[in-house]
């Protein structure tokens, strides 16, 4: 092999290593800011998938914020009435009792027609105007029915007022390490048939240098509860079978590890399924701590729940033998 071939092979090998390193860096950066709680759909740039607004209008109308919902509703209401007011302006002589030179009267006439108020001050007199009124009333009936259904669906959509502790704790009980998260039901109604699931989420490197999110289940001592009235604990035992066993904090931070917990149940009042979730980075986990008690008995004999102490913890040093 001559010198030219040796130099060519070195250049090829260097380019291959650089390409591989670029792929690793790109893959890592694509997941670097992928946090369950810190990032929403609006923070993610999606390519290769076309989201047609009109093809999934109902879902968009249910999932956008109330502020956006009302803003779009107002803009739509103004826009459709402006459109019909322009049509009425084509034949001003067919609308009775219009004030000369007051073009806003066409807009207000459209609003009265659209809402089927019909005060009687302005009325259609010609064929074209009556035809436009008929079309607008038909469209208004359909839109008002859809709008009422959307508002009702947004109000009746099941939501869970479940409170998670702002930190998780690791404590030692009878020489056993346990990871615990406190959960509370903030409603007076009971959550029935509640299921809890906990998992360890990590950014790991697979074959070919590609990064992907790995989810390892963390079994709970009691994953199912017949009901949740006040508070409960989601507790995972860190034993030899636990995915957390032997993991170092620096390694977990490098892998951007998180503890994810999800809850499903049935609301007692509405009989609808409810869901809740949250996530904890390992910077939000306190070691050798436990949660303070918040349930007691009031002077009148009733159960007292002090939610002002819900997130409070106490240091709990393991007993030495």
PDB file of C-alpha atoms in Angstrom:
ATOM      1  CA  UNK A   1       0.000   0.000   0.000  1.00  0.00           C
ATOM      2  CA  UNK A   2       1.513   3.279  -1.129  1.00  0.00           C
ATOM      3  CA  UNK A   3       1.531   6.562   0.758  1.00  0.00           C
ATOM      4  CA  UNK A   4      -1.455   7.933  -1.176  1.00  0.00           C
ATOM      5  CA  UNK A   5      -3.644   4.954  -0.216  1.00  0.00           C
ATOM      6  CA  UNK A   6      -2.580   5.191   3.437  1.00  0.00           C
ATOM      7  CA  UNK A   7      -3.446   8.907   3.551  1.00  0.00           C
ATOM      8  CA  UNK A   8      -6.777   8.239   1.828  1.00  0.00           C
ATOM      9  CA  UNK A   9      -7.695   5.546   4.372  1.00  0.00           C
ATOM     10  CA  UNK A  10      -6.785   7.864   7.260  1.00  0.00           C
ATOM     11  CA  UNK A  11      -8.945  10.630   5.853  1.00  0.00           C
ATOM     12  CA  UNK A  12     -11.828   8.211   5.325  1.00  0.00           C
ATOM     13  CA  UNK A  13     -11.515   6.899   8.884  1.00  0.00           C
ATOM     14  CA  UNK A  14     -11.381  10.430  10.293  1.00  0.00           C
ATOM     15  CA  UNK A  15     -14.484  11.446   8.329  1.00  0.00           C
ATOM     16  CA  UNK A  16     -16.316   8.372   9.525  1.00  0.00           C
ATOM     17  CA  UNK A  17     -15.459   9.099  13.159  1.00  0.00           C
ATOM     18  CA  UNK A  18     -16.508  12.726  12.764  1.00  0.00           C
ATOM     19  CA  UNK A  19     -19.796  11.680  11.182  1.00  0.00           C
ATOM     20  CA  UNK A  20     -20.427   9.231  14.032  1.00  0.00           C
ATOM     21  CA  UNK A  21     -19.637  11.889  16.634  1.00  0.00           C
ATOM     22  CA  UNK A  22     -21.971  14.332  14.886  1.00  0.00           C
ATOM     23  CA  UNK A  23     -24.776  11.773  14.960  1.00  0.00           C
ATOM     24  CA  UNK A  24     -24.192  11.182  18.669  1.00  0.00           C
ATOM     25  CA  UNK A  25     -24.183  14.905  19.411  1.00  0.00           C
ATOM     26  CA  UNK A  26     -27.318  15.492  17.358  1.00  0.00           C
ATOM     27  CA  UNK A  27     -29.108  12.621  19.040  1.00  0.00           C
ATOM     28  CA  UNK A  28     -28.085  13.844  22.473  1.00  0.00           C
ATOM     29  CA  UNK A  29     -29.148  17.416  21.786  1.00  0.00           C
ATOM     30  CA  UNK A  30     -32.499  16.240  20.439  1.00  0.00           C
ATOM     31  CA  UNK A  31     -33.232  14.662  23.843  1.00  0.00           C
ATOM     32  CA  UNK A  32     -31.323  17.038  26.114  1.00  0.00           C
ATOM     33  CA  UNK A  33     -34.286  19.234  26.901  1.00  0.00           C
ATOM     34  CA  UNK A  34     -36.912  16.514  26.763  1.00  0.00           C
ATOM     35  CA  UNK A  35     -38.437  16.763  30.221  1.00  0.00           C
ATOM     36  CA  UNK A  36     -41.848  15.371  31.044  1.00  0.00           C
ATOM     37  CA  UNK A  37     -43.024  18.296  33.150  1.00  0.00           C
ATOM     38  CA  UNK A  38     -40.879  21.170  31.849  1.00  0.00           C
ATOM     39  CA  UNK A  39     -41.731  20.733  28.175  1.00  0.00           C
ATOM     40  CA  UNK A  40     -45.131  20.852  26.527  1.00  0.00           C
ATOM     41  CA  UNK A  41     -46.270  20.226  22.966  1.00  0.00           C
ATOM     42  CA  UNK A  42     -45.725  23.905  22.222  1.00  0.00           C
ATOM     43  CA  UNK A  43     -42.034  23.538  23.131  1.00  0.00           C
ATOM     44  CA  UNK A  44     -41.460  20.706  20.684  1.00  0.00           C
ATOM     45  CA  UNK A  45     -40.730  21.209  16.986  1.00  0.00           C
ATOM     46  CA  UNK A  46     -42.303  18.372  14.989  1.00  0.00           C
ATOM     47  CA  UNK A  47     -41.161  17.712  11.427  1.00  0.00           C
ATOM     48  CA  UNK A  48     -42.433  15.193   8.922  1.00  0.00           C
ATOM     49  CA  UNK A  49     -45.967  15.222  10.345  1.00  0.00           C
ATOM     50  CA  UNK A  50     -48.639  17.576   9.074  1.00  0.00           C
ATOM     51  CA  UNK A  51     -51.168  18.601  11.692  1.00  0.00           C
ATOM     52  CA  UNK A  52     -54.210  19.770   9.775  1.00  0.00           C
ATOM     53  CA  UNK A  53     -56.148  22.116  12.045  1.00  0.00           C
ATOM     54  CA  UNK A  54     -59.506  21.587  10.369  1.00  0.00           C
ATOM     55  CA  UNK A  55     -59.189  17.783  10.260  1.00  0.00           C
ATOM     56  CA  UNK A  56     -58.913  17.650  14.067  1.00  0.00           C
ATOM     57  CA  UNK A  57     -60.861  20.777  14.943  1.00  0.00           C
ATOM     58  CA  UNK A  58     -62.830  19.212  17.800  1.00  0.00           C
ATOM     59  CA  UNK A  59     -59.686  18.012  19.580  1.00  0.00           C
ATOM     60  CA  UNK A  60     -57.984  21.387  19.155  1.00  0.00           C
ATOM     61  CA  UNK A  61     -61.064  23.168  20.478  1.00  0.00           C
ATOM     62  CA  UNK A  62     -61.038  20.976  23.594  1.00  0.00           C
ATOM     63  CA  UNK A  63     -57.322  21.113  24.348  1.00  0.00           C
ATOM     64  CA  UNK A  64     -56.481  24.802  23.846  1.00  0.00           C
ATOM     65  CA  UNK A  65     -56.588  27.106  26.843  1.00  0.00           C
ATOM     66  CA  UNK A  66     -59.763  28.932  27.842  1.00  0.00           C
ATOM     67  CA  UNK A  67     -58.180  32.256  26.872  1.00  0.00           C
ATOM     68  CA  UNK A  68     -57.341  30.992  23.397  1.00  0.00           C
ATOM     69  CA  UNK A  69     -60.787  29.403  23.087  1.00  0.00           C
ATOM     70  CA  UNK A  70     -62.588  32.663  23.840  1.00  0.00           C
ATOM     71  CA  UNK A  71     -60.227  34.711  21.643  1.00  0.00           C
ATOM     72  CA  UNK A  72     -60.773  32.442  18.634  1.00  0.00           C
ATOM     73  CA  UNK A  73     -64.533  32.382  19.296  1.00  0.00           C
ATOM     74  CA  UNK A  74     -64.693  36.190  19.343  1.00  0.00           C
ATOM     75  CA  UNK A  75     -62.603  36.488  16.191  1.00  0.00           C
ATOM     76  CA  UNK A  76     -64.787  33.933  14.434  1.00  0.00           C
ATOM     77  CA  UNK A  77     -67.966  35.708  15.561  1.00  0.00           C
ATOM     78  CA  UNK A  78     -66.707  39.070  14.308  1.00  0.00           C
ATOM     79  CA  UNK A  79     -65.381  37.606  11.075  1.00  0.00           C
ATOM     80  CA  UNK A  80     -68.557  35.811  10.026  1.00  0.00           C
ATOM     81  CA  UNK A  81     -70.702  38.847  10.796  1.00  0.00           C
ATOM     82  CA  UNK A  82     -68.357  41.112   8.854  1.00  0.00           C
ATOM     83  CA  UNK A  83     -68.690  38.755   5.907  1.00  0.00           C
ATOM     84  CA  UNK A  84     -72.479  38.850   5.936  1.00  0.00           C
ATOM     85  CA  UNK A  85     -72.530  42.625   6.524  1.00  0.00           C
ATOM     86  CA  UNK A  86     -70.558  43.034   3.279  1.00  0.00           C
ATOM     87  CA  UNK A  87     -73.150  40.959   1.464  1.00  0.00           C
ATOM     88  CA  UNK A  88     -75.966  43.094   2.866  1.00  0.00           C
ATOM     89  CA  UNK A  89     -74.077  46.225   1.830  1.00  0.00           C
ATOM     90  CA  UNK A  90     -74.350  45.122  -1.803  1.00  0.00           C
ATOM     91  CA  UNK A  91     -78.108  45.871  -1.672  1.00  0.00           C
ATOM     92  CA  UNK A  92     -78.568  48.653   0.934  1.00  0.00           C
ATOM     93  CA  UNK A  93     -82.047  49.391  -0.334  1.00  0.00           C
ATOM     94  CA  UNK A  94     -83.300  45.958   0.722  1.00  0.00           C
ATOM     95  CA  UNK A  95     -82.714  46.603   4.456  1.00  0.00           C
ATOM     96  CA  UNK A  96     -85.423  48.824   5.969  1.00  0.00           C
ATOM     97  CA  UNK A  97     -84.725  51.542   8.559  1.00  0.00           C
ATOM     98  CA  UNK A  98     -80.996  51.782   7.847  1.00  0.00           C
ATOM     99  CA  UNK A  99     -79.434  55.123   8.742  1.00  0.00           C
ATOM    100  CA  UNK A 100     -77.879  56.740   5.687  1.00  0.00           C
ATOM    101  CA  UNK A 101     -74.080  56.670   5.801  1.00  0.00           C
ATOM    102  CA  UNK A 102     -73.903  54.440   8.869  1.00  0.00           C
ATOM    103  CA  UNK A 103     -72.268  51.341   7.408  1.00  0.00           C
ATOM    104  CA  UNK A 104     -71.943  49.787  10.864  1.00  0.00           C
ATOM    105  CA  UNK A 105     -75.699  49.212  10.731  1.00  0.00           C
ATOM    106  CA  UNK A 106     -75.085  46.364   8.286  1.00  0.00           C
ATOM    107  CA  UNK A 107     -72.792  44.733  10.864  1.00  0.00           C
ATOM    108  CA  UNK A 108     -75.303  45.163  13.689  1.00  0.00           C
ATOM    109  CA  UNK A 109     -78.101  43.860  11.480  1.00  0.00           C
ATOM    110  CA  UNK A 110     -76.000  40.761  10.796  1.00  0.00           C
ATOM    111  CA  UNK A 111     -75.423  40.256  14.526  1.00  0.00           C
ATOM    112  CA  UNK A 112     -79.153  40.529  15.230  1.00  0.00           C
ATOM    113  CA  UNK A 113     -79.864  38.023  12.475  1.00  0.00           C
ATOM    114  CA  UNK A 114     -77.053  35.662  13.553  1.00  0.00           C
ATOM    115  CA  UNK A 115     -78.227  35.641  17.156  1.00  0.00           C
ATOM    116  CA  UNK A 116     -81.921  35.424  16.072  1.00  0.00           C
ATOM    117  CA  UNK A 117     -82.669  38.367  18.383  1.00  0.00           C
ATOM    118  CA  UNK A 118     -84.638  40.299  15.806  1.00  0.00           C
ATOM    119  CA  UNK A 119     -85.413  43.582  17.573  1.00  0.00           C
ATOM    120  CA  UNK A 120     -87.530  44.692  14.596  1.00  0.00           C
ATOM    121  CA  UNK A 121     -85.795  48.015  13.979  1.00  0.00           C
ATOM    122  CA  UNK A 122     -84.075  46.816  10.786  1.00  0.00           C
ATOM    123  CA  UNK A 123     -85.793  44.272   8.582  1.00  0.00           C
ATOM    124  CA  UNK A 124     -85.062  42.698   5.184  1.00  0.00           C
ATOM    125  CA  UNK A 125     -87.404  43.792   2.396  1.00  0.00           C
ATOM    126  CA  UNK A 126     -85.886  42.458  -0.819  1.00  0.00           C
ATOM    127  CA  UNK A 127     -85.369  38.985  -2.243  1.00  0.00           C
ATOM    128  CA  UNK A 128     -81.576  39.036  -1.985  1.00  0.00           C
ATOM    129  CA  UNK A 129     -81.602  40.310   1.596  1.00  0.00           C
ATOM    130  CA  UNK A 130     -84.162  37.698   2.672  1.00  0.00           C
ATOM    131  CA  UNK A 131     -82.125  34.976   0.976  1.00  0.00           C
ATOM    132  CA  UNK A 132     -78.979  36.080   2.843  1.00  0.00           C
ATOM    133  CA  UNK A 133     -80.933  36.218   6.102  1.00  0.00           C
ATOM    134  CA  UNK A 134     -82.130  32.646   5.538  1.00  0.00           C
ATOM    135  CA  UNK A 135     -78.587  31.424   4.895  1.00  0.00           C
ATOM    136  CA  UNK A 136     -77.191  33.265   7.909  1.00  0.00           C
ATOM    137  CA  UNK A 137     -79.901  31.973  10.257  1.00  0.00           C
ATOM    138  CA  UNK A 138     -79.255  28.406   9.106  1.00  0.00           C
ATOM    139  CA  UNK A 139     -75.500  28.784   9.657  1.00  0.00           C
ATOM    140  CA  UNK A 140     -76.122  30.455  13.027  1.00  0.00           C
ATOM    141  CA  UNK A 141     -78.278  27.556  14.224  1.00  0.00           C
ATOM    142  CA  UNK A 142     -75.518  25.093  13.363  1.00  0.00           C
ATOM    143  CA  UNK A 143     -72.732  27.189  14.902  1.00  0.00           C
ATOM    144  CA  UNK A 144     -74.666  27.944  18.078  1.00  0.00           C
ATOM    145  CA  UNK A 145     -75.359  24.244  18.572  1.00  0.00           C
ATOM    146  CA  UNK A 146     -71.697  23.351  18.012  1.00  0.00           C
ATOM    147  CA  UNK A 147     -70.514  26.176  20.261  1.00  0.00           C
ATOM    148  CA  UNK A 148     -72.836  25.112  23.071  1.00  0.00           C
ATOM    149  CA  UNK A 149     -71.619  21.537  22.771  1.00  0.00           C
ATOM    150  CA  UNK A 150     -67.958  22.619  22.864  1.00  0.00           C
ATOM    151  CA  UNK A 151     -68.432  24.791  25.944  1.00  0.00           C
ATOM    152  CA  UNK A 152     -70.301  21.990  27.714  1.00  0.00           C
ATOM    153  CA  UNK A 153     -67.647  19.443  26.721  1.00  0.00           C
ATOM    154  CA  UNK A 154     -64.871  21.669  28.057  1.00  0.00           C
ATOM    155  CA  UNK A 155     -66.691  22.173  31.360  1.00  0.00           C
ATOM    156  CA  UNK A 156     -67.629  18.511  31.735  1.00  0.00           C
ATOM    157  CA  UNK A 157     -64.220  17.131  30.765  1.00  0.00           C
ATOM    158  CA  UNK A 158     -63.026  15.001  33.711  1.00  0.00           C
ATOM    159  CA  UNK A 159     -60.123  16.475  35.658  1.00  0.00           C
ATOM    160  CA  UNK A 160     -58.353  15.245  38.748  1.00  0.00           C
ATOM    161  CA  UNK A 161     -57.510  17.613  41.564  1.00  0.00           C
ATOM    162  CA  UNK A 162     -54.685  15.423  42.771  1.00  0.00           C
ATOM    163  CA  UNK A 163     -51.838  17.027  44.698  1.00  0.00           C
ATOM    164  CA  UNK A 164     -48.331  15.578  44.556  1.00  0.00           C
ATOM    165  CA  UNK A 165     -45.618  16.439  47.049  1.00  0.00           C
ATOM    166  CA  UNK A 166     -43.092  18.846  45.583  1.00  0.00           C
ATOM    167  CA  UNK A 167     -40.269  16.505  46.592  1.00  0.00           C
ATOM    168  CA  UNK A 168     -39.796  12.778  46.930  1.00  0.00           C
ATOM    169  CA  UNK A 169     -38.044  11.314  49.971  1.00  0.00           C
ATOM    170  CA  UNK A 170     -35.802   8.322  50.570  1.00  0.00           C
ATOM    171  CA  UNK A 171     -35.989   6.937  54.098  1.00  0.00           C
ATOM    172  CA  UNK A 172     -34.851   3.839  55.923  1.00  0.00           C
ATOM    173  CA  UNK A 173     -37.368   1.609  57.682  1.00  0.00           C
ATOM    174  CA  UNK A 174     -36.104  -1.574  59.367  1.00  0.00           C
ATOM    175  CA  UNK A 175     -32.831  -1.399  57.409  1.00  0.00           C
ATOM    176  CA  UNK A 176     -34.784  -1.111  54.140  1.00  0.00           C
ATOM    177  CA  UNK A 177     -34.422   1.897  51.870  1.00  0.00           C
ATOM    178  CA  UNK A 178     -37.684   3.230  50.481  1.00  0.00           C
ATOM    179  CA  UNK A 179     -38.569   5.927  47.957  1.00  0.00           C
ATOM    180  CA  UNK A 180     -41.845   7.661  48.821  1.00  0.00           C
ATOM    181  CA  UNK A 181     -44.096  10.288  47.231  1.00  0.00           C
ATOM    182  CA  UNK A 182     -47.085  11.773  49.021  1.00  0.00           C
ATOM    183  CA  UNK A 183     -50.352  12.102  47.110  1.00  0.00           C
ATOM    184  CA  UNK A 184     -53.561  13.847  48.142  1.00  0.00           C
ATOM    185  CA  UNK A 185     -57.106  14.113  46.852  1.00  0.00           C
ATOM    186  CA  UNK A 186     -58.090  17.807  46.991  1.00  0.00           C
ATOM    187  CA  UNK A 187     -61.775  17.177  46.348  1.00  0.00           C
ATOM    188  CA  UNK A 188     -64.456  16.191  48.817  1.00  0.00           C
ATOM    189  CA  UNK A 189     -65.519  13.343  46.546  1.00  0.00           C
ATOM    190  CA  UNK A 190     -63.638  10.052  46.778  1.00  0.00           C
ATOM    191  CA  UNK A 191     -61.438   8.635  44.021  1.00  0.00           C
ATOM    192  CA  UNK A 192     -62.479   5.019  43.520  1.00  0.00           C
ATOM    193  CA  UNK A 193     -60.380   2.103  42.283  1.00  0.00           C
ATOM    194  CA  UNK A 194     -57.177   4.142  42.172  1.00  0.00           C
ATOM    195  CA  UNK A 195     -54.123   2.678  40.442  1.00  0.00           C
ATOM    196  CA  UNK A 196     -50.626   4.116  40.806  1.00  0.00           C
ATOM    197  CA  UNK A 197     -47.616   3.430  38.597  1.00  0.00           C
ATOM    198  CA  UNK A 198     -44.036   4.589  39.097  1.00  0.00           C
ATOM    199  CA  UNK A 199     -41.167   4.366  36.622  1.00  0.00           C
ATOM    200  CA  UNK A 200     -37.551   5.431  36.223  1.00  0.00           C
ATOM    201  CA  UNK A 201     -36.990   7.389  33.019  1.00  0.00           C
ATOM    202  CA  UNK A 202     -33.433   7.633  31.709  1.00  0.00           C
ATOM    203  CA  UNK A 203     -31.687   8.851  28.586  1.00  0.00           C
ATOM    204  CA  UNK A 204     -29.476   5.921  27.617  1.00  0.00           C
ATOM    205  CA  UNK A 205     -27.231   5.207  24.680  1.00  0.00           C
ATOM    206  CA  UNK A 206     -28.053   2.183  22.620  1.00  0.00           C
ATOM    207  CA  UNK A 207     -26.441   0.402  19.739  1.00  0.00           C
ATOM    208  CA  UNK A 208     -25.020   2.634  17.055  1.00  0.00           C
ATOM    209  CA  UNK A 209     -24.633   5.536  19.467  1.00  0.00           C
ATOM    210  CA  UNK A 210     -28.306   6.478  19.371  1.00  0.00           C
ATOM    211  CA  UNK A 211     -29.957   7.905  22.469  1.00  0.00           C
ATOM    212  CA  UNK A 212     -33.434   6.882  23.554  1.00  0.00           C
ATOM    213  CA  UNK A 213     -35.676   7.168  26.598  1.00  0.00           C
ATOM    214  CA  UNK A 214     -35.781   4.019  28.689  1.00  0.00           C
ATOM    215  CA  UNK A 215     -38.552   3.424  31.215  1.00  0.00           C
ATOM    216  CA  UNK A 216     -37.913   0.933  34.002  1.00  0.00           C
ATOM    217  CA  UNK A 217     -40.932   0.138  36.205  1.00  0.00           C
ATOM    218  CA  UNK A 218     -40.552   0.742  39.928  1.00  0.00           C
ATOM    219  CA  UNK A 219     -42.948  -1.655  41.679  1.00  0.00           C
ATOM    220  CA  UNK A 220     -44.928  -0.123  44.531  1.00  0.00           C
ATOM    221  CA  UNK A 221     -45.775  -1.700  47.870  1.00  0.00           C
ATOM    222  CA  UNK A 222     -49.444  -0.894  47.224  1.00  0.00           C
ATOM    223  CA  UNK A 223     -50.143   0.009  43.619  1.00  0.00           C
ATOM    224  CA  UNK A 224     -53.928  -0.320  43.882  1.00  0.00           C
ATOM    225  CA  UNK A 225     -56.258   1.261  46.408  1.00  0.00           C
ATOM    226  CA  UNK A 226     -60.036   0.776  46.554  1.00  0.00           C
ATOM    227  CA  UNK A 227     -60.470   4.467  47.344  1.00  0.00           C
ATOM    228  CA  UNK A 228     -58.564   7.664  48.067  1.00  0.00           C
ATOM    229  CA  UNK A 229     -60.300  10.013  50.465  1.00  0.00           C
ATOM    230  CA  UNK A 230     -57.458  12.183  51.790  1.00  0.00           C
ATOM    231  CA  UNK A 231     -53.811  11.180  51.302  1.00  0.00           C
ATOM    232  CA  UNK A 232     -51.732   8.151  50.464  1.00  0.00           C
ATOM    233  CA  UNK A 233     -48.109   7.214  49.860  1.00  0.00           C
ATOM    234  CA  UNK A 234     -46.603   5.771  46.713  1.00  0.00           C
ATOM    235  CA  UNK A 235     -43.673   3.770  48.104  1.00  0.00           C
ATOM    236  CA  UNK A 236     -41.040   1.783  46.237  1.00  0.00           C
ATOM    237  CA  UNK A 237     -38.616  -0.514  48.062  1.00  0.00           C
ATOM    238  CA  UNK A 238     -35.023  -0.062  46.906  1.00  0.00           C
ATOM    239  CA  UNK A 239     -33.869  -3.661  47.184  1.00  0.00           C
ATOM    240  CA  UNK A 240     -31.664  -5.871  45.035  1.00  0.00           C
ATOM    241  CA  UNK A 241     -34.347  -6.098  42.354  1.00  0.00           C
ATOM    242  CA  UNK A 242     -34.910  -2.340  42.158  1.00  0.00           C
ATOM    243  CA  UNK A 243     -33.626  -0.506  39.068  1.00  0.00           C
ATOM    244  CA  UNK A 244     -32.422   2.211  41.473  1.00  0.00           C
ATOM    245  CA  UNK A 245     -30.086  -0.144  43.310  1.00  0.00           C
ATOM    246  CA  UNK A 246     -26.447   0.792  42.821  1.00  0.00           C
ATOM    247  CA  UNK A 247     -27.096   3.840  40.654  1.00  0.00           C
ATOM    248  CA  UNK A 248     -24.945   6.870  41.427  1.00  0.00           C
ATOM    249  CA  UNK A 249     -26.279  10.414  41.508  1.00  0.00           C
ATOM    250  CA  UNK A 250     -23.738  11.697  38.964  1.00  0.00           C
ATOM    251  CA  UNK A 251     -24.716   8.921  36.579  1.00  0.00           C
ATOM    252  CA  UNK A 252     -28.415   9.683  37.008  1.00  0.00           C
ATOM    253  CA  UNK A 253     -27.850  13.371  36.344  1.00  0.00           C
ATOM    254  CA  UNK A 254     -25.861  12.572  33.222  1.00  0.00           C
ATOM    255  CA  UNK A 255     -28.709  10.393  31.996  1.00  0.00           C
ATOM    256  CA  UNK A 256     -31.242  13.106  32.926  1.00  0.00           C
ATOM    257  CA  UNK A 257     -33.101  10.545  34.991  1.00  0.00           C
ATOM    258  CA  UNK A 258     -36.569  11.243  36.350  1.00  0.00           C
ATOM    259  CA  UNK A 259     -39.039   9.456  38.575  1.00  0.00           C
ATOM    260  CA  UNK A 260     -42.417   9.443  36.826  1.00  0.00           C
ATOM    261  CA  UNK A 261     -45.639   8.650  38.632  1.00  0.00           C
ATOM    262  CA  UNK A 262     -49.099   8.327  37.112  1.00  0.00           C
ATOM    263  CA  UNK A 263     -52.498   7.894  38.748  1.00  0.00           C
ATOM    264  CA  UNK A 264     -55.775   6.670  37.317  1.00  0.00           C
ATOM    265  CA  UNK A 265     -59.098   6.332  39.081  1.00  0.00           C
ATOM    266  CA  UNK A 266     -62.830   6.979  38.937  1.00  0.00           C
ATOM    267  CA  UNK A 267     -64.466  10.095  40.325  1.00  0.00           C
ATOM    268  CA  UNK A 268     -67.217   9.124  42.750  1.00  0.00           C
ATOM    269  CA  UNK A 269     -69.561  11.957  41.721  1.00  0.00           C
ATOM    270  CA  UNK A 270     -69.266  11.889  37.931  1.00  0.00           C
ATOM    271  CA  UNK A 271     -68.296   8.198  37.524  1.00  0.00           C
ATOM    272  CA  UNK A 272     -65.706   9.328  34.987  1.00  0.00           C
ATOM    273  CA  UNK A 273     -62.104   8.182  34.713  1.00  0.00           C
ATOM    274  CA  UNK A 274     -59.551  10.710  35.893  1.00  0.00           C
ATOM    275  CA  UNK A 275     -55.803  10.867  35.342  1.00  0.00           C
ATOM    276  CA  UNK A 276     -52.896  12.691  36.955  1.00  0.00           C
ATOM    277  CA  UNK A 277     -49.135  12.568  36.592  1.00  0.00           C
ATOM    278  CA  UNK A 278     -45.939  14.292  37.638  1.00  0.00           C
ATOM    279  CA  UNK A 279     -42.181  13.743  37.537  1.00  0.00           C
ATOM    280  CA  UNK A 280     -39.232  14.303  39.852  1.00  0.00           C
ATOM    281  CA  UNK A 281     -35.621  14.865  38.932  1.00  0.00           C
ATOM    282  CA  UNK A 282     -33.109  13.439  41.355  1.00  0.00           C
ATOM    283  CA  UNK A 283     -32.330  16.945  42.554  1.00  0.00           C
ATOM    284  CA  UNK A 284     -35.868  16.971  43.995  1.00  0.00           C
ATOM    285  CA  UNK A 285     -35.349  13.830  46.063  1.00  0.00           C
ATOM    286  CA  UNK A 286     -34.407  14.214  49.719  1.00  0.00           C
ATOM    287  CA  UNK A 287     -32.379  11.437  51.312  1.00  0.00           C
ATOM    288  CA  UNK A 288     -32.904  10.352  54.906  1.00  0.00           C
ATOM    289  CA  UNK A 289     -36.133  12.348  55.203  1.00  0.00           C
ATOM    290  CA  UNK A 290     -39.762  11.460  55.750  1.00  0.00           C
ATOM    291  CA  UNK A 291     -43.018  13.385  55.421  1.00  0.00           C
ATOM    292  CA  UNK A 292     -44.588  14.922  58.505  1.00  0.00           C
ATOM    293  CA  UNK A 293     -48.048  13.810  59.594  1.00  0.00           C
ATOM    294  CA  UNK A 294     -50.935  15.938  58.359  1.00  0.00           C
ATOM    295  CA  UNK A 295     -53.930  13.878  59.502  1.00  0.00           C
ATOM    296  CA  UNK A 296     -55.159  14.190  63.058  1.00  0.00           C
ATOM    297  CA  UNK A 297     -58.267  14.476  65.228  1.00  0.00           C
ATOM    298  CA  UNK A 298     -59.823  17.888  65.862  1.00  0.00           C
ATOM    299  CA  UNK A 299     -61.213  18.915  69.244  1.00  0.00           C
ATOM    300  CA  UNK A 300     -64.760  18.161  68.126  1.00  0.00           C
ATOM    301  CA  UNK A 301     -63.760  14.622  67.168  1.00  0.00           C
ATOM    302  CA  UNK A 302     -63.726  15.122  63.418  1.00  0.00           C
ATOM    303  CA  UNK A 303     -60.792  14.162  61.206  1.00  0.00           C
ATOM    304  CA  UNK A 304     -58.420  17.081  60.597  1.00  0.00           C
ATOM    305  CA  UNK A 305     -56.251  17.286  57.459  1.00  0.00           C
ATOM    306  CA  UNK A 306     -53.636  20.076  57.480  1.00  0.00           C
ATOM    307  CA  UNK A 307     -52.690  20.661  53.857  1.00  0.00           C
ATOM    308  CA  UNK A 308     -50.425  23.563  54.872  1.00  0.00           C
ATOM    309  CA  UNK A 309     -47.940  20.873  55.993  1.00  0.00           C
ATOM    310  CA  UNK A 310     -48.439  18.654  52.961  1.00  0.00           C
ATOM    311  CA  UNK A 311     -44.973  19.308  51.468  1.00  0.00           C
ATOM    312  CA  UNK A 312     -43.143  19.445  54.801  1.00  0.00           C
ATOM    313  CA  UNK A 313     -40.501  16.821  55.577  1.00  0.00           C
ATOM    314  CA  UNK A 314     -38.307  15.957  58.532  1.00  0.00           C
ATOM    315  CA  UNK A 315     -34.801  14.606  58.583  1.00  0.00           C
ATOM    316  CA  UNK A 316     -34.789  10.955  59.508  1.00  0.00           C
ATOM    317  CA  UNK A 317     -31.392   9.456  60.154  1.00  0.00           C
ATOM    318  CA  UNK A 318     -31.277   5.646  59.875  1.00  0.00           C
ATOM    319  CA  UNK A 319     -30.758   3.799  63.108  1.00  0.00           C
ATOM    320  CA  UNK A 320     -27.273   2.467  63.687  1.00  0.00           C
ATOM    321  CA  UNK A 321     -26.727  -1.012  65.096  1.00  0.00           C
TER     322      UNK A 321
END
